[in-house]
PDB file of C-alpha atoms in Angstrom:
ATOM      1  CA  MET A   1     -32.264 -36.403  -8.438  1.00  0.00           C
ATOM      2  CA  PRO A   2     -30.029 -35.525  -5.457  1.00  0.00           C
ATOM      3  CA  ASP A   3     -30.604 -32.319  -3.514  1.00  0.00           C
ATOM      4  CA  LEU A   4     -27.568 -30.086  -4.201  1.00  0.00           C
ATOM      5  CA  SER A   5     -28.911 -26.972  -2.482  1.00  0.00           C
ATOM      6  CA  ARG A   6     -26.610 -27.522   0.500  1.00  0.00           C
ATOM      7  CA  TYR A   7     -23.562 -27.466  -1.773  1.00  0.00           C
ATOM      8  CA  ALA A   8     -24.813 -24.443  -3.651  1.00  0.00           C
ATOM      9  CA  ARG A   9     -25.247 -22.575  -0.351  1.00  0.00           C
ATOM     10  CA  GLN A  10     -21.723 -23.548   0.736  1.00  0.00           C
ATOM     11  CA  LEU A  11     -20.318 -22.351  -2.573  1.00  0.00           C
ATOM     12  CA  ARG A  12     -22.139 -19.008  -2.229  1.00  0.00           C
ATOM     13  CA  GLU A  13     -20.779 -18.601   1.316  1.00  0.00           C
ATOM     14  CA  LEU A  14     -17.276 -19.389   0.109  1.00  0.00           C
ATOM     15  CA  ALA A  15     -17.588 -16.930  -2.765  1.00  0.00           C
ATOM     16  CA  ASP A  16     -18.847 -14.236  -0.375  1.00  0.00           C
ATOM     17  CA  ALA A  17     -15.929 -14.876   1.973  1.00  0.00           C
ATOM     18  CA  LEU A  18     -13.435 -14.604  -0.896  1.00  0.00           C
ATOM     19  CA  ASP A  19     -15.046 -11.378  -2.092  1.00  0.00           C
ATOM     20  CA  ALA A  20     -14.808  -9.910   1.401  1.00  0.00           C
ATOM     21  CA  GLN A  21     -11.092 -10.782   1.572  1.00  0.00           C
ATOM     22  CA  SER A  22     -10.251  -9.206  -1.759  1.00  0.00           C
ATOM     23  CA  GLU A  23     -12.176  -5.965  -1.277  1.00  0.00           C
ATOM     24  CA  GLN A  24      -9.793  -3.027  -1.250  1.00  0.00           C
ATOM     25  CA  THR A  25     -10.497  -0.727   1.631  1.00  0.00           C
ATOM     26  CA  GLU A  26      -9.329   2.820   2.129  1.00  0.00           C
ATOM     27  CA  GLN A  27      -7.792   1.707   5.426  1.00  0.00           C
ATOM     28  CA  SER A  28      -5.338  -0.638   3.684  1.00  0.00           C
ATOM     29  CA  LEU A  29      -3.988   2.357   1.756  1.00  0.00           C
ATOM     30  CA  THR A  30      -3.576   4.553   4.829  1.00  0.00           C
ATOM     31  CA  PRO A  31       0.117   5.204   5.480  1.00  0.00           C
ATOM     32  CA  HIS A  32       1.508   3.684   8.658  1.00  0.00           C
ATOM     33  CA  PRO A  33       2.171   6.306  11.374  1.00  0.00           C
ATOM     34  CA  ASP A  34       5.844   5.263  11.536  1.00  0.00           C
ATOM     35  CA  THR A  35       6.153   5.812   7.798  1.00  0.00           C
ATOM     36  CA  LEU A  36       4.699   9.302   8.050  1.00  0.00           C
ATOM     37  CA  LYS A  37       7.075  10.093  10.921  1.00  0.00           C
ATOM     38  CA  VAL A  38      10.070   9.040   8.821  1.00  0.00           C
ATOM     39  CA  ILE A  39       8.886  10.957   5.754  1.00  0.00           C
ATOM     40  CA  ASP A  40       8.134  14.092   7.752  1.00  0.00           C
ATOM     41  CA  GLY A  41      11.397  13.944   9.702  1.00  0.00           C
ATOM     42  CA  ARG A  42      13.860  16.667   8.831  1.00  0.00           C
ATOM     43  CA  HIS A  43      16.819  14.350   9.463  1.00  0.00           C
ATOM     44  CA  THR A  44      15.611  11.670   7.079  1.00  0.00           C
ATOM     45  CA  THR A  45      18.330  10.565   4.696  1.00  0.00           C
ATOM     46  CA  ARG A  46      17.131   9.654   1.234  1.00  0.00           C
ATOM     47  CA  GLY A  47      18.409   7.250  -1.374  1.00  0.00           C
ATOM     48  CA  GLN A  48      17.657   6.821  -5.034  1.00  0.00           C
ATOM     49  CA  ILE A  49      15.478   3.884  -6.117  1.00  0.00           C
ATOM     50  CA  ASN A  50      15.465   3.018  -9.802  1.00  0.00           C
ATOM     51  CA  TYR A  51      13.363   0.238 -11.284  1.00  0.00           C
ATOM     52  CA  ALA A  52      12.055  -0.315 -14.775  1.00  0.00           C
ATOM     53  CA  VAL A  53       8.271  -0.365 -14.604  1.00  0.00           C
ATOM     54  CA  PRO A  54       5.785  -1.067 -17.416  1.00  0.00           C
ATOM     55  CA  ASP A  55       5.009   2.068 -19.428  1.00  0.00           C
ATOM     56  CA  ALA A  56       1.423   0.878 -19.873  1.00  0.00           C
ATOM     57  CA  LEU A  57       0.751   1.566 -16.176  1.00  0.00           C
ATOM     58  CA  GLN A  58       1.600   5.258 -16.703  1.00  0.00           C
ATOM     59  CA  LEU A  59       3.065   5.433 -13.194  1.00  0.00           C
ATOM     60  CA  GLN A  60       5.183   8.535 -13.816  1.00  0.00           C
ATOM     61  CA  ARG A  61       2.239  10.470 -15.250  1.00  0.00           C
ATOM     62  CA  ARG A  62      -0.028   9.369 -12.412  1.00  0.00           C
ATOM     63  CA  ILE A  63       2.559  10.294  -9.772  1.00  0.00           C
ATOM     64  CA  ARG A  64       2.954  13.750 -11.330  1.00  0.00           C
ATOM     65  CA  ARG A  65      -0.828  14.253 -11.334  1.00  0.00           C
ATOM     66  CA  TYR A  66      -1.159  13.119  -7.715  1.00  0.00           C
ATOM     67  CA  HIS A  67       1.661  15.487  -6.756  1.00  0.00           C
ATOM     68  CA  ALA A  68      -0.101  18.353  -8.522  1.00  0.00           C
ATOM     69  CA  ASP A  69      -3.418  17.591  -6.817  1.00  0.00           C
ATOM     70  CA  HIS A  70      -2.117  16.886  -3.294  1.00  0.00           C
ATOM     71  CA  ALA A  71       1.346  18.548  -3.066  1.00  0.00           C
ATOM     72  CA  VAL A  72       2.938  15.296  -1.882  1.00  0.00           C
ATOM     73  CA  GLN A  73       6.496  14.938  -3.154  1.00  0.00           C
ATOM     74  CA  HIS A  74       7.127  12.276  -5.806  1.00  0.00           C
ATOM     75  CA  GLY A  75       9.523  10.281  -3.623  1.00  0.00           C
ATOM     76  CA  ASP A  76       7.086  10.345  -0.713  1.00  0.00           C
ATOM     77  CA  ILE A  77       4.301   8.969  -2.931  1.00  0.00           C
ATOM     78  CA  VAL A  78       6.510   6.061  -3.976  1.00  0.00           C
ATOM     79  CA  ALA A  79       7.760   5.478  -0.407  1.00  0.00           C
ATOM     80  CA  ILE A  80       4.230   5.425   1.037  1.00  0.00           C
ATOM     81  CA  ALA A  81       2.938   3.076  -1.682  1.00  0.00           C
ATOM     82  CA  LEU A  82       5.837   0.629  -1.432  1.00  0.00           C
ATOM     83  CA  ASP A  83       5.819   0.677   2.356  1.00  0.00           C
ATOM     84  CA  ALA A  84       2.073  -0.063   2.480  1.00  0.00           C
ATOM     85  CA  PHE A  85       2.482  -2.922  -0.008  1.00  0.00           C
ATOM     86  CA  LEU A  86       5.465  -4.484   1.763  1.00  0.00           C
ATOM     87  CA  ARG A  87       3.881  -4.147   5.219  1.00  0.00           C
ATOM     88  CA  ALA A  88       0.704  -5.815   3.910  1.00  0.00           C
ATOM     89  CA  LYS A  89       2.817  -8.698   2.600  1.00  0.00           C
ATOM     90  CA  GLY A  90       4.530  -9.132   5.976  1.00  0.00           C
ATOM     91  CA  TYR A  91       7.728  -7.139   5.388  1.00  0.00           C
ATOM     92  CA  PRO A  92       7.727  -4.229   7.851  1.00  0.00           C
ATOM     93  CA  PRO A  93      10.858  -2.093   8.200  1.00  0.00           C
ATOM     94  CA  THR A  94      13.176  -2.258  11.171  1.00  0.00           C
ATOM     95  CA  LEU A  95      13.108   1.406  12.087  1.00  0.00           C
ATOM     96  CA  LYS A  96      15.916   2.785  14.191  1.00  0.00           C
ATOM     97  CA  PRO A  97      15.409   6.099  15.991  1.00  0.00           C
ATOM     98  CA  HIS A  98      17.526   9.010  14.795  1.00  0.00           C
ATOM     99  CA  PRO A  99      20.145   9.997  17.427  1.00  0.00           C
ATOM    100  CA  THR A 100      18.587  13.467  17.827  1.00  0.00           C
ATOM    101  CA  ASP A 101      15.159  11.921  18.548  1.00  0.00           C
ATOM    102  CA  ALA A 102      16.503  10.390  21.773  1.00  0.00           C
ATOM    103  CA  LEU A 103      17.343  13.807  23.255  1.00  0.00           C
TER     104      LEU A 103
END
């Protein structure tokens, strides 16, 4: 019978590497400093974003609860979450400084 222990070890190493890649860390959910600057800016213009999302995810209820617990505005919660997701996928924004910031 052939010795397959080498292959089993390689498979375990591969599985460990995949687990390490997929582990969600608190750091990946930390808002980018540029995002916080935009959200906190008093000259930030805001636009409406409307998308149909699955009711089963209870996103509206969860956003309301997070707002109640942390006093973060609903739109800021959505902006931070979408920005973190899109940055992680390789789609960072092209931020332009506000004219009053240059003074």
